[in-house]
C-alpha cells in the first residue's frame, strides 16, 4: 500500500464535495486507483462513502428499535389494565380454576364458522344452564395443559377440517400435541370431553381433524360424554348439523343434572337510531367490512374499477364472464396463482323487502349506533352507518335462515298465525328441511311469508344484526399473469342462478357472480330476471367499481420454467391455468427453455361453454409440441358423458411417466372432481406399479409434501 494525493484542483469540484475530497486526499488506496478527472474523483468519493456507510450501519445510523418486538406481541390485557394475578396464563387448567369456569369450549376455525359456533354455545350454556364456560381460541393456550384438566371440568372441541385434511391455522399447536400423546393410555384419564367437526364430504379427507383428535383422546384415556358428530357443508347443512348436535348436548346436560331454563331474548349488542343532520359534506357510506384485517396473506381492501369485460359462453342460457380489475395507482400487488376476494353488496330487491317487512322503509337513511353488551360480541356493522348501508354492505341478508333463528323469531311474531307457523317449523327438523327444500328462504322472505299483511315492528334490530352473518368475500382464482399484466387482475366467473321447485318457481341468485355481471354491464343470457345492484361509477364508463383484496396462494408455477406441468381443470377451474400457460408462452417466445405441458380441460359442450377456446388455440400455435390439450365434454350430443377424470384415467400412463420425470401436477375445480381424479390416479399407480394401498398413500403424500401435486378446489 502507498499513499498519494489526488492530482485534482479542488476548486474544480462542486462546493458540497470539496470538504469530503479533502478528507480522503491522503487516504491509503491501491496504487492502481489514480483518478485523473473530476468524474473519477467523484466516483472515488462515492465508493469510500458507501463503504463507510456499510461499516457503520447499526452503530452510527439505522440503529435497531429495542421495542420493535412489541409490534408482534399479542396483548393479553386491556391497555392500562392490571391484574393481581399478573398476565393471563397459557395453562388452560389453571385459567379454569382461577376464574371459576366449569367448562372450556375450544375452537379451531379457518373461516370463522367454528369460532361463531363456540361463542353462541358459550352464551347458551350460561343463559340456559348457568354453566360458566370459557370460549377459547386453541392457540391462546398450551395444548399440553389440557392434560391437567380436572374431572369436575369438561372440554368441548369444535374443530374444522380444510384442504388436504388439514387443521385450521390456530389449531397447529393442538395438532402437534395430539400426535405426541397417541398411545399414552393414562395421559388423559381425568379429561371428559365432547367433540363436533366441521367439514365437507366432497373433500377426500372429510372431517379428518375431528377423527384424528378423537382417536388420540380416546387412546390416551379420555372419556367422551357422547359420540362425536360431524357437519357436512356439501349440501349446506352445517348450521342444521350444529343445531342437532347442540340439541343432543343439551339433552346430555339435563341428564347430568343441569336444570334448563326458558330464557327470554337477551341482546348481545345494542342497536339504536341517533339524530344526525345529513349534509353534502358527509363522508362516503361505510362499504368496507369491519372484520377484514390486512395480514401477511391478505392485502387491504381497495375499490377497483371494472375494465374489459366480455362473455365467454357462446351459446345457451347461462353467463360466464371474463372481467378485469384495474389496480391503477393503488398499492395492491399480486402474483400469478393468487386469489382475488370480491366483496359484494346485497341487491336492491332484498334490501327493499327487508326494510318493508321490518316496517322501517322510512328510516333507511337514519344513522344507527352499535355497541357490544357482551365480551364475546363482535360488531358486524360499523357504528355511524345508515340502516340501509348496514343491510346493503355488511350483513348476509340473502343467506338462508337457520332452524334456530326460525324458532327464535316466533316470540316477536306480529300475529298468532305467524307465531304458530314459525314454532312448528323451528321445532321439527324434518318439517324445516321440507320447508326450506321447496322454498327459497331469506330472512325477509320468511318474515313476509309468515305475516304477509302485518310488518314485524316488534322485532328488535339487535336480533336482526345478531342473527344475520357478516357479509363475506367470495374468492376467485386470478386468471391473469402478474408477469404479463401486473396492473390488471383478470377473473373468470360463472354466473350462478339456481331454480327452486316451489309454486312461484323462484330463483336463488348467486350473490357475487350476479354482482360482477351487473358491474360488467354485459347483457344477460338467461331469461330469468336478475337482481339489481348499486355500483360506484368509474371514469371511462366501462363498468362499476368493486371492492376487493388479494389473498396469497401456494398454487404457484415452479421456479424453473423447464419443469413439466400437468394441468387438470373443469369449467372455471381453468382460470389459474390461463395465467400459467400465458406466462410459459411468453418465456417460450423470449427463447427461454419451457417444459412439456399436458392440459386436461372438461366442460359440457365444445359448442357452448368451452371457455377461452380461441386463446388456447393461439397458445397451442405459440407453444407447439410443448403443449398438449385433452378435452372432456359431458353433454356433447351423444349418450356417453365424458368427464375430465375419465380422460386422466385414459392417459394415466403418460401422467405417471411425467410425474416420475419430475413434473408438477395441478388440479383446479370442484372438490368432487379433484377427489375423482385422485382416485383414478391412485388406482392406476396401484395397477401399474403393483403397490399396496398403504404404499399408494405414501406415494401420493410424498408428492404433495414436496409440492409436486397441488390442488385449488372448492365445495
XYZ file of C-alpha atoms in Angstrom:
715
model
C 0.000 0.000 0.000
C 1.129 3.560 -0.637
C -0.467 6.945 -0.190
C -0.879 9.703 -2.719
C -2.831 12.884 -3.237
C -5.460 13.323 -5.933
C -3.940 15.264 -8.835
C -7.021 17.492 -8.970
C -7.756 21.109 -8.312
C -10.402 21.104 -5.541
C -11.817 24.327 -6.912
C -12.974 22.334 -9.957
C -15.370 20.274 -7.762
C -18.852 21.241 -6.568
C -18.727 23.007 -3.191
C -20.592 20.159 -1.458
C -17.903 17.630 -2.431
C -14.817 19.726 -1.673
C -14.695 19.020 2.121
C -15.189 15.310 1.501
C -12.385 15.201 -1.015
C -10.021 16.982 1.415
C -10.774 14.231 3.948
C -9.755 11.457 1.571
C -6.979 13.135 -0.385
C -4.346 11.343 1.676
C -6.378 8.165 2.250
C -4.377 4.987 1.502
C -5.649 3.335 -1.636
C -4.385 0.761 -4.025
C -1.787 2.087 -6.461
C -3.958 1.336 -9.477
C -6.601 3.874 -8.315
C -5.255 7.030 -9.957
C -8.188 9.404 -10.550
C -7.208 11.984 -13.120
C -10.501 13.693 -13.802
C -13.409 15.210 -11.888
C -15.781 12.245 -12.605
C -13.130 9.795 -11.393
C -12.684 11.800 -8.205
C -16.405 11.925 -7.541
C -16.656 8.164 -8.141
C -13.852 7.511 -5.672
C -15.573 9.632 -3.028
C -18.861 7.789 -3.532
C -17.149 4.389 -3.245
C -15.498 5.389 0.032
C -18.735 6.837 1.421
C -20.618 3.628 0.550
C -18.017 1.543 2.349
C -18.125 3.857 5.374
C -21.925 3.709 5.458
C -21.919 -0.074 5.269
C -19.419 -0.447 8.121
C -21.215 1.982 10.457
C -24.798 0.772 9.830
C -26.417 -0.272 13.078
C -23.820 1.611 15.178
C -23.966 5.211 13.963
C -27.184 5.097 11.930
C -30.220 2.851 11.304
C -29.991 1.550 14.857
C -32.495 -1.232 15.656
C -35.521 -0.236 17.716
C -35.219 -2.091 21.055
C -39.009 -2.133 21.300
C -39.581 -3.463 17.758
C -40.663 -6.847 19.100
C -43.654 -5.243 20.841
C -45.395 -4.918 17.464
C -45.579 -8.721 17.245
C -46.635 -9.475 20.811
C -50.248 -10.397 21.442
C -51.777 -8.120 24.079
C -53.428 -10.215 26.800
C -54.852 -7.338 28.818
C -56.569 -4.061 28.003
C -54.324 -1.006 27.827
C -53.605 0.198 31.304
C -55.306 -2.786 32.914
C -53.722 -4.567 35.805
C -54.425 -7.846 37.485
C -53.474 -9.201 40.842
C -52.788 -12.486 39.102
C -50.465 -10.980 36.527
C -50.705 -11.825 32.819
C -53.351 -14.300 31.707
C -51.903 -17.788 31.877
C -51.424 -20.114 28.918
C -52.295 -23.050 31.168
C -55.982 -23.714 30.482
C -56.479 -25.831 33.599
C -55.106 -23.023 35.740
C -57.335 -20.493 33.937
C -60.456 -22.550 34.669
C -59.521 -22.799 38.346
C -58.653 -19.126 38.763
C -61.805 -17.805 37.050
C -64.246 -20.430 38.349
C -65.136 -21.847 34.923
C -66.932 -25.183 34.736
C -66.118 -25.950 31.102
C -63.934 -24.844 28.222
C -65.041 -24.600 24.585
C -62.032 -24.857 22.265
C -62.475 -23.726 18.681
C -60.290 -24.368 15.662
C -61.529 -22.242 12.777
C -60.240 -21.246 9.357
C -63.188 -19.239 8.020
C -64.780 -18.183 11.318
C -67.714 -20.621 11.454
C -66.381 -22.766 14.315
C -65.475 -19.605 16.227
C -69.025 -18.268 15.798
C -70.485 -21.601 16.910
C -68.251 -21.586 20.003
C -69.328 -18.087 21.009
C -73.010 -18.979 20.528
C -72.616 -22.195 22.518
C -70.820 -20.386 25.338
C -73.638 -17.846 25.683
C -76.344 -20.536 25.624
C -74.559 -22.718 28.185
C -74.599 -19.750 30.539
C -78.125 -18.454 29.886
C -79.880 -21.846 29.650
C -77.939 -23.925 32.207
C -75.924 -21.467 34.303
C -72.690 -23.108 33.117
C -69.768 -20.685 33.105
C -67.818 -21.784 30.007
C -64.528 -20.337 28.746
C -64.659 -19.839 24.971
C -61.043 -20.403 23.940
C -59.013 -19.934 20.785
C -56.859 -23.077 20.957
C -53.739 -21.092 20.068
C -54.140 -18.961 23.222
C -53.260 -21.932 25.437
C -50.565 -24.588 25.606
C -52.147 -27.808 24.383
C -50.157 -29.786 26.960
C -52.157 -28.125 29.747
C -55.339 -29.907 28.539
C -53.943 -32.984 30.299
C -54.197 -31.101 33.616
C -57.970 -30.512 33.396
C -59.744 -31.932 36.438
C -62.666 -34.340 36.272
C -65.059 -31.675 37.614
C -64.498 -29.734 34.377
C -65.307 -30.815 30.829
C -63.964 -29.718 27.453
C -65.772 -29.150 24.163
C -63.843 -29.236 20.864
C -65.278 -27.526 17.756
C -62.781 -28.339 15.003
C -62.794 -27.564 11.285
C -61.016 -29.504 8.542
C -59.927 -27.901 5.288
C -57.697 -28.608 2.291
C -55.965 -31.982 2.393
C -57.395 -32.916 5.791
C -55.520 -30.082 7.471
C -56.317 -28.423 10.804
C -57.050 -24.702 10.966
C -54.030 -22.445 11.423
C -54.892 -21.713 15.052
C -55.067 -25.467 15.853
C -51.465 -26.216 14.866
C -50.325 -26.499 18.497
C -53.165 -28.895 19.359
C -52.353 -30.968 16.258
C -48.703 -31.380 17.274
C -49.650 -32.331 20.836
C -52.255 -34.858 19.660
C -49.606 -36.659 17.633
C -47.326 -36.843 20.670
C -49.887 -38.300 23.110
C -51.162 -41.022 20.801
C -50.997 -44.345 22.620
C -50.287 -42.941 26.091
C -53.210 -44.765 27.697
C -53.283 -42.950 31.053
C -52.272 -39.481 29.927
C -55.825 -38.038 29.927
C -57.691 -40.231 32.408
C -59.365 -37.195 34.073
C -60.454 -35.494 30.829
C -64.164 -35.536 29.947
C -64.994 -34.110 26.539
C -67.457 -33.579 23.674
C -66.468 -33.003 20.049
C -68.041 -31.619 16.887
C -66.347 -31.403 13.488
C -66.906 -29.069 10.552
C -66.113 -30.364 7.075
C -67.340 -31.110 3.562
C -67.930 -34.653 2.295
C -66.949 -33.610 -1.236
C -63.376 -33.462 0.004
C -61.269 -36.594 0.227
C -60.367 -36.150 3.916
C -63.821 -35.298 5.234
C -63.598 -34.229 8.913
C -60.172 -35.844 9.279
C -59.127 -33.408 12.033
C -62.048 -34.438 14.241
C -61.361 -38.141 13.661
C -57.640 -37.874 14.452
C -58.205 -35.802 17.599
C -60.987 -38.035 18.929
C -58.994 -41.232 18.287
C -55.966 -39.810 20.105
C -58.000 -38.542 23.077
C -59.730 -41.907 23.477
C -56.462 -43.823 23.153
C -54.959 -41.613 25.863
C -57.738 -42.461 28.326
C -60.124 -39.504 27.916
C -63.860 -40.053 28.405
C -66.252 -38.952 25.634
C -69.527 -37.747 27.156
C -71.337 -38.567 23.908
C -70.289 -39.752 20.436
C -68.667 -37.087 18.215
C -70.793 -35.660 15.414
C -69.888 -34.132 12.063
C -71.220 -31.249 9.995
C -71.377 -31.665 6.224
C -71.242 -28.489 4.176
C -71.589 -30.372 0.862
C -75.334 -29.684 0.939
C -75.121 -26.519 3.018
C -76.143 -28.401 6.164
C -73.519 -27.080 8.591
C -75.911 -24.860 10.555
C -78.548 -27.591 10.880
C -75.980 -30.252 11.810
C -74.636 -27.993 14.551
C -78.149 -27.319 15.843
C -78.904 -31.061 16.009
C -75.655 -31.760 17.865
C -76.396 -28.915 20.239
C -79.877 -30.357 20.935
C -78.237 -33.670 21.833
C -75.711 -31.895 24.022
C -78.429 -30.004 25.898
C -80.257 -33.293 26.489
C -76.976 -34.674 27.898
C -76.608 -31.680 30.236
C -80.157 -32.192 31.501
C -79.277 -35.814 32.169
C -76.184 -34.709 34.100
C -78.396 -32.762 36.496
C -78.217 -29.273 34.999
C -81.577 -27.520 35.003
C -82.537 -25.936 31.697
C -84.196 -22.542 31.959
C -86.537 -20.880 29.483
C -84.733 -17.701 28.573
C -86.231 -14.547 27.153
C -84.282 -12.849 24.374
C -81.189 -11.096 25.724
C -79.336 -8.980 23.149
C -75.547 -9.080 22.992
C -75.414 -5.777 21.081
C -77.449 -2.610 21.323
C -78.623 -1.020 18.078
C -80.030 2.493 18.369
C -81.102 5.197 15.950
C -79.427 8.541 16.555
C -80.218 12.013 15.337
C -77.901 13.131 12.564
C -78.246 16.032 10.174
C -77.100 14.979 6.700
C -75.264 17.438 4.510
C -73.443 17.478 1.193
C -70.141 17.220 3.090
C -70.968 13.844 4.654
C -68.321 11.210 4.014
C -68.874 8.101 1.885
C -71.216 5.349 3.061
C -69.435 2.628 5.063
C -68.850 -0.103 2.483
C -65.822 -1.987 3.781
C -66.035 -4.832 6.284
C -65.073 -4.013 9.861
C -63.686 -7.540 10.244
C -61.200 -7.736 7.380
C -57.614 -7.357 8.515
C -54.540 -6.840 6.373
C -52.151 -9.722 7.105
C -49.167 -11.436 5.538
C -51.666 -13.473 3.471
C -54.374 -10.865 2.790
C -53.966 -7.380 1.371
C -56.077 -4.419 2.397
C -59.395 -3.877 0.575
C -59.312 -1.494 -2.412
C -62.004 -0.073 -4.711
C -61.088 -1.331 -8.206
C -62.670 -0.170 -11.493
C -64.033 -2.889 -13.790
C -62.464 -2.934 -17.274
C -62.508 -5.044 -20.437
C -65.406 -7.389 -19.598
C -66.608 -9.987 -22.078
C -68.908 -13.002 -22.252
C -67.140 -16.378 -22.530
C -70.078 -18.678 -23.330
C -71.030 -18.806 -26.988
C -74.494 -20.377 -26.591
C -77.079 -21.402 -24.013
C -78.900 -19.568 -21.257
C -76.004 -19.123 -18.848
C -73.396 -16.412 -18.411
C -69.694 -16.854 -17.761
C -67.802 -13.591 -17.688
C -64.205 -12.543 -18.026
C -63.601 -9.216 -16.340
C -60.510 -7.261 -15.374
C -59.982 -5.104 -12.312
C -57.736 -2.093 -12.784
C -55.173 -1.723 -9.973
C -54.298 1.795 -11.147
C -52.076 3.653 -8.684
C -53.151 1.559 -5.687
C -50.644 -0.310 -3.522
C -52.267 -3.615 -4.448
C -49.953 -6.218 -5.998
C -50.461 -9.864 -6.863
C -48.536 -12.886 -8.095
C -49.598 -15.466 -10.651
C -51.732 -18.099 -8.902
C -53.092 -15.834 -6.150
C -56.793 -15.379 -5.321
C -58.924 -12.252 -5.543
C -61.506 -11.768 -2.785
C -64.503 -9.802 -4.099
C -66.719 -8.065 -1.513
C -70.255 -7.904 -2.944
C -73.184 -5.797 -1.839
C -76.736 -7.062 -1.426
C -79.224 -6.493 -4.271
C -81.778 -3.693 -4.183
C -84.730 -6.107 -4.129
C -83.663 -7.890 -0.917
C -82.750 -4.638 0.833
C -86.162 -3.159 -0.022
C -88.002 -6.345 1.006
C -86.316 -6.461 4.424
C -86.857 -2.752 5.139
C -90.518 -3.126 4.219
C -91.161 -6.246 6.324
C -89.489 -4.584 9.327
C -91.668 -1.502 8.852
C -88.540 0.662 8.540
C -88.639 1.875 4.932
C -88.932 5.465 6.126
C -85.807 5.187 8.294
C -83.431 3.782 5.684
C -81.146 6.832 5.797
C -81.194 7.184 9.588
C -77.904 6.620 11.363
C -77.504 3.711 13.787
C -75.009 3.202 16.594
C -73.967 -0.292 17.622
C -72.322 -1.225 20.920
C -71.368 -4.639 22.323
C -73.171 -5.661 25.518
C -71.256 -8.929 25.846
C -67.500 -9.531 25.904
C -67.802 -12.144 23.154
C -69.941 -9.972 20.850
C -68.150 -8.591 17.796
C -69.870 -5.733 15.959
C -70.678 -6.689 12.355
C -71.613 -3.176 11.292
C -69.516 -0.030 11.815
C -71.221 2.412 14.174
C -72.380 5.511 12.329
C -73.678 3.598 9.294
C -77.137 4.242 7.963
C -79.648 1.422 8.306
C -79.640 0.921 4.537
C -75.826 0.738 4.422
C -75.856 -1.886 7.187
C -78.273 -4.087 5.235
C -76.644 -3.472 1.865
C -72.934 -3.717 2.673
C -72.386 -5.549 5.951
C -74.940 -8.320 6.593
C -75.693 -11.524 4.641
C -79.387 -10.807 4.071
C -79.547 -13.192 1.063
C -78.482 -16.257 3.062
C -80.921 -18.943 4.179
C -82.231 -18.840 7.752
C -81.239 -21.493 10.299
C -83.845 -23.556 12.163
C -82.832 -21.972 15.465
C -83.426 -18.493 14.043
C -86.831 -19.573 12.720
C -87.801 -20.805 16.188
C -86.447 -17.712 17.976
C -88.317 -15.384 15.603
C -91.665 -16.762 16.779
C -91.574 -14.750 20.024
C -91.685 -11.490 18.017
C -94.376 -12.556 15.527
C -96.953 -9.841 14.742
C -99.831 -12.373 14.539
C -100.734 -15.641 16.335
C -100.756 -17.411 12.952
C -97.170 -16.361 12.238
C -96.064 -17.487 15.714
C -97.656 -20.918 15.263
C -96.139 -21.409 11.805
C -92.599 -20.478 12.872
C -92.757 -22.512 16.074
C -93.831 -25.654 14.216
C -91.073 -25.289 11.606
C -88.402 -24.391 14.174
C -89.176 -27.326 16.474
C -89.114 -30.066 13.848
C -86.013 -30.766 11.735
C -87.937 -32.823 9.159
C -90.574 -30.113 8.699
C -87.825 -27.456 8.474
C -85.931 -29.429 5.789
C -89.099 -29.962 3.748
C -89.950 -26.269 4.016
C -86.506 -24.993 3.000
C -86.061 -27.550 0.195
C -89.129 -26.232 -1.640
C -88.887 -22.538 -0.731
C -86.066 -20.027 -1.063
C -85.998 -18.546 2.433
C -84.033 -15.431 3.284
C -84.866 -13.546 6.479
C -87.015 -11.011 4.603
C -88.860 -13.704 2.627
C -89.539 -15.705 5.804
C -90.958 -12.653 7.590
C -93.037 -11.773 4.551
C -94.323 -15.316 4.061
C -95.300 -15.860 7.706
C -97.005 -12.446 8.011
C -97.911 -11.070 4.561
C -100.096 -8.233 5.881
C -98.541 -7.136 9.180
C -94.973 -5.732 9.411
C -92.608 -7.043 12.087
C -92.380 -3.823 14.090
C -91.721 -5.673 17.379
C -88.613 -7.433 16.031
C -85.564 -5.711 17.607
C -82.869 -4.528 15.217
C -80.345 -6.099 17.580
C -81.900 -9.519 16.820
C -81.540 -8.880 13.084
C -77.881 -7.870 13.434
C -77.062 -10.813 15.732
C -78.738 -13.490 13.630
C -77.534 -12.408 10.199
C -73.961 -13.369 9.317
C -71.383 -10.782 8.349
C -71.140 -10.272 4.605
C -68.095 -12.234 3.430
C -65.881 -12.015 0.340
C -66.099 -14.656 -2.383
C -62.764 -15.874 -3.713
C -61.808 -16.405 -7.350
C -58.590 -17.790 -8.805
C -56.863 -14.969 -10.665
C -56.794 -15.776 -14.394
C -54.078 -13.307 -15.394
C -50.298 -13.453 -15.100
C -48.593 -10.835 -12.941
C -45.602 -11.008 -15.293
C -47.681 -10.068 -18.339
C -50.387 -7.953 -16.682
C -49.024 -6.561 -13.395
C -51.630 -3.762 -13.026
C -54.706 -5.691 -14.155
C -56.278 -8.633 -12.321
C -58.449 -10.856 -14.523
C -61.090 -13.106 -13.023
C -63.388 -15.684 -14.558
C -66.848 -16.107 -13.007
C -69.716 -18.438 -13.816
C -72.958 -16.591 -13.049
C -74.965 -18.907 -10.814
C -78.784 -18.950 -10.833
C -80.462 -21.985 -9.257
C -84.164 -22.615 -9.747
C -86.230 -23.671 -6.727
C -89.066 -26.183 -7.114
C -91.698 -24.049 -5.381
C -95.054 -22.862 -6.650
C -93.586 -19.475 -7.594
C -90.643 -21.061 -9.485
C -88.309 -18.688 -7.687
C -84.573 -18.494 -8.310
C -81.630 -18.399 -5.939
C -79.212 -15.917 -7.458
C -75.505 -16.331 -6.790
C -74.742 -13.102 -4.958
C -71.220 -12.237 -6.075
C -71.401 -13.663 -9.592
C -74.529 -11.611 -10.324
C -72.903 -8.606 -8.656
C -69.921 -8.931 -11.021
C -72.210 -9.402 -14.017
C -74.030 -6.208 -13.054
C -70.733 -4.313 -12.655
C -69.509 -5.527 -16.047
C -72.635 -4.142 -17.801
C -72.785 -7.212 -20.062
C -76.134 -8.401 -21.499
C -77.885 -11.336 -19.824
C -78.146 -14.748 -21.461
C -80.775 -16.006 -19.015
C -84.486 -15.298 -19.308
C -84.823 -15.143 -15.530
C -84.941 -11.637 -14.082
C -81.670 -10.945 -12.311
C -81.067 -8.747 -9.261
C -80.039 -5.104 -9.489
C -77.130 -3.693 -7.521
C -75.756 -0.302 -6.607
C -72.307 0.404 -8.026
C -69.918 3.263 -7.616
C -69.382 4.671 -11.102
C -65.915 4.927 -12.619
C -64.299 7.134 -15.195
C -64.469 5.772 -18.689
C -67.942 4.271 -18.421
C -66.770 0.645 -18.911
C -68.295 -0.637 -15.684
C -68.689 -0.089 -11.985
C -66.216 -0.300 -9.119
C -65.938 -3.349 -6.887
C -64.196 -3.714 -3.548
C -61.596 -6.464 -3.459
C -58.430 -7.727 -1.810
C -55.717 -10.202 -2.819
C -55.081 -13.420 -0.900
C -51.726 -15.124 -1.368
C -51.771 -18.716 -2.555
C -49.338 -21.635 -2.690
C -50.771 -22.593 -6.079
C -47.687 -21.379 -7.945
C -45.668 -22.241 -11.011
C -42.311 -23.921 -10.317
C -39.324 -21.582 -10.259
C -37.676 -23.468 -13.107
C -39.561 -22.910 -16.370
C -38.279 -26.218 -17.792
C -40.256 -28.209 -15.184
C -43.026 -30.195 -16.956
C -46.624 -29.401 -15.964
C -49.802 -31.473 -15.705
C -52.849 -29.182 -15.509
C -56.289 -30.649 -14.706
C -59.368 -28.416 -14.719
C -63.111 -28.383 -15.282
C -65.156 -25.283 -16.097
C -63.906 -22.081 -14.485
C -61.239 -24.155 -12.737
C -59.232 -23.376 -15.873
C -58.793 -19.761 -14.645
C -55.336 -20.049 -12.991
C -54.093 -22.250 -15.850
C -54.876 -19.471 -18.312
C -52.313 -17.421 -16.380
C -49.829 -20.323 -16.138
C -49.931 -21.024 -19.874
C -49.728 -17.351 -20.855
C -46.628 -16.946 -18.689
C -44.983 -20.050 -20.140
C -45.815 -18.908 -23.693
C -44.177 -15.536 -23.007
C -40.990 -17.223 -21.772
C -41.006 -19.530 -24.810
C -41.341 -16.542 -27.150
C -38.310 -14.963 -25.446
C -36.253 -18.086 -26.136
C -36.310 -19.467 -22.586
C -36.476 -23.255 -22.069
C -40.041 -24.361 -21.325
C -41.079 -27.782 -20.029
C -43.656 -30.083 -21.572
C -47.280 -29.289 -20.593
C -50.300 -31.586 -20.529
C -53.671 -29.828 -20.076
C -56.892 -31.694 -19.256
C -59.979 -29.490 -19.624
C -63.592 -30.510 -19.094
C -66.889 -28.716 -19.771
C -70.387 -29.504 -21.047
C -70.022 -28.906 -24.772
C -67.437 -27.597 -27.260
C -70.210 -25.501 -28.824
C -71.365 -23.532 -25.765
C -69.087 -23.379 -22.723
C -65.559 -24.149 -23.950
C -64.149 -21.001 -22.321
C -61.079 -19.247 -23.747
C -61.073 -21.610 -26.728
C -59.575 -19.086 -29.142
C -56.868 -18.157 -26.641
C -55.993 -21.822 -26.172
C -55.707 -22.326 -29.925
C -53.265 -19.398 -30.148
C -51.279 -20.750 -27.199
C -51.103 -24.111 -28.980
C -49.662 -22.365 -32.051
C -47.107 -20.492 -29.936
C -46.002 -23.442 -27.810
C -46.228 -26.148 -30.484
C -45.422 -29.628 -29.207
C -44.682 -28.206 -25.742
C -48.453 -28.139 -25.084
C -50.940 -30.964 -25.481
C -54.642 -30.292 -24.794
C -57.027 -33.125 -23.885
C -60.723 -32.225 -23.627
C -63.698 -33.928 -21.978
C -67.314 -32.999 -22.798
C -70.165 -34.213 -20.611
C -73.066 -33.086 -22.857
C -71.799 -33.278 -26.394
C -74.977 -34.518 -28.048
C -74.210 -38.220 -27.582
C -75.259 -40.696 -24.934
C -71.829 -41.062 -23.370
C -70.863 -38.458 -20.802
C -67.119 -37.991 -20.539
C -65.618 -36.163 -17.573
C -62.136 -34.871 -17.022
C -61.328 -37.675 -14.548
C -62.146 -40.191 -17.313
C -59.560 -38.598 -19.601
C -56.998 -38.628 -16.789
C -57.624 -42.368 -16.344
C -57.160 -42.932 -20.104
C -53.870 -41.011 -20.073
C -52.712 -42.313 -16.683
C -49.591 -43.933 -18.139
C -48.453 -40.583 -19.557
C -49.356 -38.757 -16.342
C -47.409 -41.203 -14.152
C -44.464 -41.099 -16.525
C -44.366 -37.281 -16.309
C -44.671 -37.343 -12.507
C -41.771 -39.802 -12.330
C -39.762 -37.425 -14.536
C -40.290 -34.542 -12.079
C -43.445 -32.871 -13.416
C -45.649 -30.687 -11.214
C -49.359 -31.592 -11.222
C -52.106 -29.027 -10.522
C -55.846 -29.676 -10.089
C -58.380 -26.847 -10.030
C -62.170 -27.009 -9.876
C -64.829 -28.598 -7.718
C -63.668 -30.768 -4.828
C -65.740 -33.704 -6.079
C -63.857 -33.640 -9.397
C -60.488 -33.483 -7.631
C -61.469 -36.414 -5.427
C -62.345 -38.478 -8.528
C -59.029 -37.567 -10.199
C -57.161 -38.645 -7.062
C -58.985 -41.978 -7.060
C -58.257 -42.634 -10.761
C -54.548 -41.914 -10.356
C -54.248 -43.955 -7.171
C -55.941 -46.877 -8.919
C -53.590 -46.504 -11.901
C -50.412 -46.376 -9.826
C -51.540 -49.410 -7.823
C -52.039 -51.400 -11.043
C -49.024 -50.191 -12.990
C -46.512 -50.339 -10.145
C -48.050 -53.156 -8.135
C -48.358 -51.047 -4.982
C -50.440 -51.854 -1.922
C -52.943 -49.335 -0.546
C -50.513 -48.080 2.130
C -47.753 -47.703 -0.472
C -50.069 -45.741 -2.770
C -50.935 -43.400 0.097
C -47.241 -42.857 0.880
C -46.605 -42.157 -2.810
C -49.351 -39.516 -3.104
C -48.494 -37.973 0.281
C -44.847 -37.722 -0.756
C -45.707 -35.861 -3.964
C -47.984 -33.464 -2.083
C -45.427 -32.760 0.642
C -42.784 -31.959 -1.983
C -45.193 -29.576 -3.738
C -45.390 -31.739 -6.858
C -49.147 -32.396 -6.526
C -51.241 -29.312 -5.744
C -54.978 -28.701 -5.640
C -57.031 -25.489 -5.572
C -60.610 -26.682 -5.132
C -63.943 -25.569 -3.707
C -67.229 -27.059 -2.355
